[in-house]
Amino acid sequence: MEGTPYLTAHDGLPARKSGEWARRKHHFLCNYCGITTVSMRNRFKLVYLDVMAGPGLCKMEDTGEEFPGSPLVALQHDFAEYVLIEEESVLADALRQRLAAHPKVRKTKVIQGNWVNVVESGGLDFDASTLVVAFVDPTGISQIPLRAMRRLAKNPKIDLLVTIQYRL
């Protein structure tokens, strides 16, 4: 996997090449998911949506340390459903394998495909009784076209958590 944004993890599957920034980002994601699931659990059906889920595991390039990716961070919290989209089939398969033994696997749905196509086809439309926490974490700004973000934002109740890289 040399020359790619992925490294091989302890389980032989790909892990996202990461640094301390990813750990900080996941800290805030974890806190937001915790606040939302505790405060809103009796008001709405809660859905976690990750539009660029990756393989579910991160690995520090310099130390080799591994830590949970955003899908596994979200699974620490009590959402009714987890919708995880990954475009690359190898990464979607790695995510499925990592989720297979998880106690919440029945609540997860891994979609292998481009999230923009999924949202534009109506595959990410939720009703007013659902509160969606959507994590949009691109590696480049071109991965989040405005038309797709507008379509996603048309959901009646959605919290969009969007990260934008401003330096490398």
Coordinates of C-alpha atoms in Angstrom, one line a residue:
M1 CA 0.0 0.0 0.0
E2 CA 3.0 2.2 -0.4
G3 CA 2.2 5.5 -2.1
T4 CA -1.5 5.3 -0.9
P5 CA -3.2 7.0 2.1
Y6 CA -3.4 3.5 3.7
L7 CA -1.2 1.3 5.7
T8 CA -1.5 -2.4 6.6
A9 CA -3.0 -2.9 10.1
H10 CA -2.4 -5.7 12.6
D11 CA -5.3 -7.6 11.2
G12 CA -3.8 -7.5 7.6
L13 CA -6.5 -5.1 6.4
P14 CA -6.0 -1.5 5.3
A15 CA -5.9 1.3 7.9
R16 CA -6.1 5.0 7.1
K17 CA -2.7 6.6 7.4
S18 CA -3.2 9.2 10.1
G19 CA -1.5 11.5 12.5
E20 CA -2.4 13.3 15.8
W21 CA -4.9 15.5 14.0
A22 CA -7.1 12.5 13.3
R23 CA -7.1 11.5 17.0
R24 CA -8.1 15.1 18.0
K25 CA -10.9 15.1 15.3
H26 CA -12.2 11.8 16.6
H27 CA -12.2 13.1 20.1
F28 CA -14.6 15.9 19.1
L29 CA -16.7 13.5 17.0
C30 CA -17.0 11.2 20.1
N31 CA -18.0 14.0 22.3
Y32 CA -20.6 15.3 19.8
C33 CA -22.1 11.8 19.4
G34 CA -22.2 11.4 23.2
I35 CA -24.0 14.7 23.7
T36 CA -26.5 14.0 20.9
T37 CA -27.4 10.5 21.8
V38 CA -27.9 11.3 25.5
S39 CA -29.8 14.5 25.0
M40 CA -32.0 13.5 22.0
R41 CA -32.5 9.7 22.5
N42 CA -36.1 10.2 23.7
R43 CA -37.1 12.7 21.0
F44 CA -36.0 11.2 17.7
K45 CA -34.8 8.1 16.0
L46 CA -31.0 8.7 15.9
V47 CA -29.0 7.9 12.8
Y48 CA -25.2 8.2 12.4
L49 CA -24.2 8.8 8.8
D50 CA -20.6 8.7 7.7
V51 CA -20.2 9.5 4.0
M52 CA -16.5 8.7 3.7
A53 CA -16.2 6.0 6.3
G54 CA -12.9 4.4 5.2
P55 CA -11.7 1.1 6.6
G56 CA -12.7 1.8 10.2
L57 CA -9.2 1.9 11.6
C58 CA -6.5 4.5 11.6
K59 CA -2.7 4.0 11.9
M60 CA -0.1 6.5 12.9
E61 CA 2.5 6.6 10.2
D62 CA 5.3 7.5 12.4
T63 CA 4.6 5.2 15.4
G64 CA 2.5 2.4 13.9
E65 CA -0.1 3.0 16.7
E66 CA -3.6 2.1 15.7
F67 CA -6.9 3.7 16.8
P68 CA -10.6 3.5 15.9
G69 CA -11.7 5.3 12.8
S70 CA -14.9 7.4 12.7
P71 CA -17.3 4.5 12.2
L72 CA -15.9 2.7 15.3
V73 CA -16.0 6.0 17.3
A74 CA -19.7 6.4 16.5
L75 CA -20.4 2.8 17.5
Q76 CA -19.4 3.7 21.0
H77 CA -22.7 5.6 21.2
D78 CA -26.3 4.5 21.1
F79 CA -27.6 5.4 17.7
A80 CA -30.6 3.4 16.3
E81 CA -28.8 3.0 13.0
Y82 CA -25.4 3.5 11.5
V83 CA -25.1 4.3 7.7
L84 CA -21.5 4.0 6.5
I85 CA -20.6 4.9 3.0
E86 CA -17.2 4.0 1.4
E87 CA -16.5 4.4 -2.3
E88 CA -13.4 2.1 -2.5
S89 CA -14.5 -1.6 -2.5
V90 CA -11.3 -2.8 -0.7
L91 CA -12.0 -0.3 2.1
A92 CA -15.7 -1.1 2.3
D93 CA -14.8 -4.8 2.6
A94 CA -12.3 -4.0 5.4
L95 CA -14.9 -2.0 7.2
R96 CA -17.4 -4.9 6.9
Q97 CA -14.9 -7.4 8.2
R98 CA -14.1 -5.2 11.2
L99 CA -17.8 -4.7 12.0
A100 CA -18.7 -8.4 11.6
A101 CA -18.0 -9.3 15.2
H102 CA -19.3 -6.0 16.7
P103 CA -22.4 -6.3 18.9
K104 CA -24.1 -3.5 16.9
V105 CA -23.4 -5.0 13.5
R106 CA -27.2 -5.5 12.9
K107 CA -27.7 -1.8 13.2
T108 CA -25.0 -1.0 10.6
K109 CA -25.4 -0.6 6.9
V110 CA -22.2 -0.3 4.8
I111 CA -22.9 1.1 1.4
Q112 CA -20.1 0.7 -1.1
G113 CA -20.4 3.6 -3.5
N114 CA -19.8 7.3 -4.0
W115 CA -21.7 9.2 -1.4
V116 CA -22.6 12.0 -3.9
N117 CA -24.4 9.4 -6.1
V118 CA -26.1 7.9 -3.1
V119 CA -27.4 11.2 -1.8
E120 CA -28.5 12.4 -5.3
S121 CA -30.4 9.1 -5.8
G122 CA -32.5 9.8 -2.7
G123 CA -30.7 7.1 -0.7
L124 CA -30.0 9.4 2.2
D125 CA -33.4 10.9 2.6
F126 CA -34.7 10.6 6.2
D127 CA -38.1 11.6 7.7
A128 CA -38.9 14.3 10.3
S129 CA -38.9 11.8 13.1
T130 CA -35.2 11.1 12.5
L131 CA -32.2 13.2 13.7
V132 CA -29.2 12.5 11.5
V133 CA -25.6 13.1 12.7
A134 CA -23.7 13.3 9.4
F135 CA -19.9 13.2 9.4
V136 CA -18.4 14.5 6.2
D137 CA -14.7 14.2 6.5
P138 CA -13.0 14.6 3.1
T139 CA -9.3 14.4 2.3
G140 CA -9.9 17.2 -0.3
I141 CA -12.5 19.9 -0.9
S142 CA -13.5 18.4 -4.3
Q143 CA -15.0 15.4 -2.5
I144 CA -17.8 17.6 -1.1
P145 CA -19.6 19.2 -4.0
L146 CA -22.0 21.9 -2.9
R147 CA -25.0 20.4 -4.8
A148 CA -24.6 17.1 -2.8
M149 CA -24.2 19.0 0.5
R150 CA -27.4 21.0 -0.3
R151 CA -29.3 17.8 -1.0
L152 CA -28.1 16.2 2.2
A153 CA -29.0 19.3 4.1
K154 CA -32.6 19.1 2.9
N155 CA -33.2 16.4 5.5
P156 CA -35.6 17.8 8.1
K157 CA -33.3 17.2 11.1
I158 CA -29.7 16.9 10.3
D159 CA -26.5 17.9 12.1
L160 CA -23.7 18.2 9.5
L161 CA -20.2 17.8 11.0
V162 CA -17.9 18.8 8.1
T163 CA -14.1 18.9 8.3
I164 CA -12.1 20.9 5.9
Q165 CA -8.3 20.6 5.6
Y166 CA -6.6 23.9 5.5
R167 CA -3.0 22.7 5.4
L168 CA -1.0 19.5 5.1

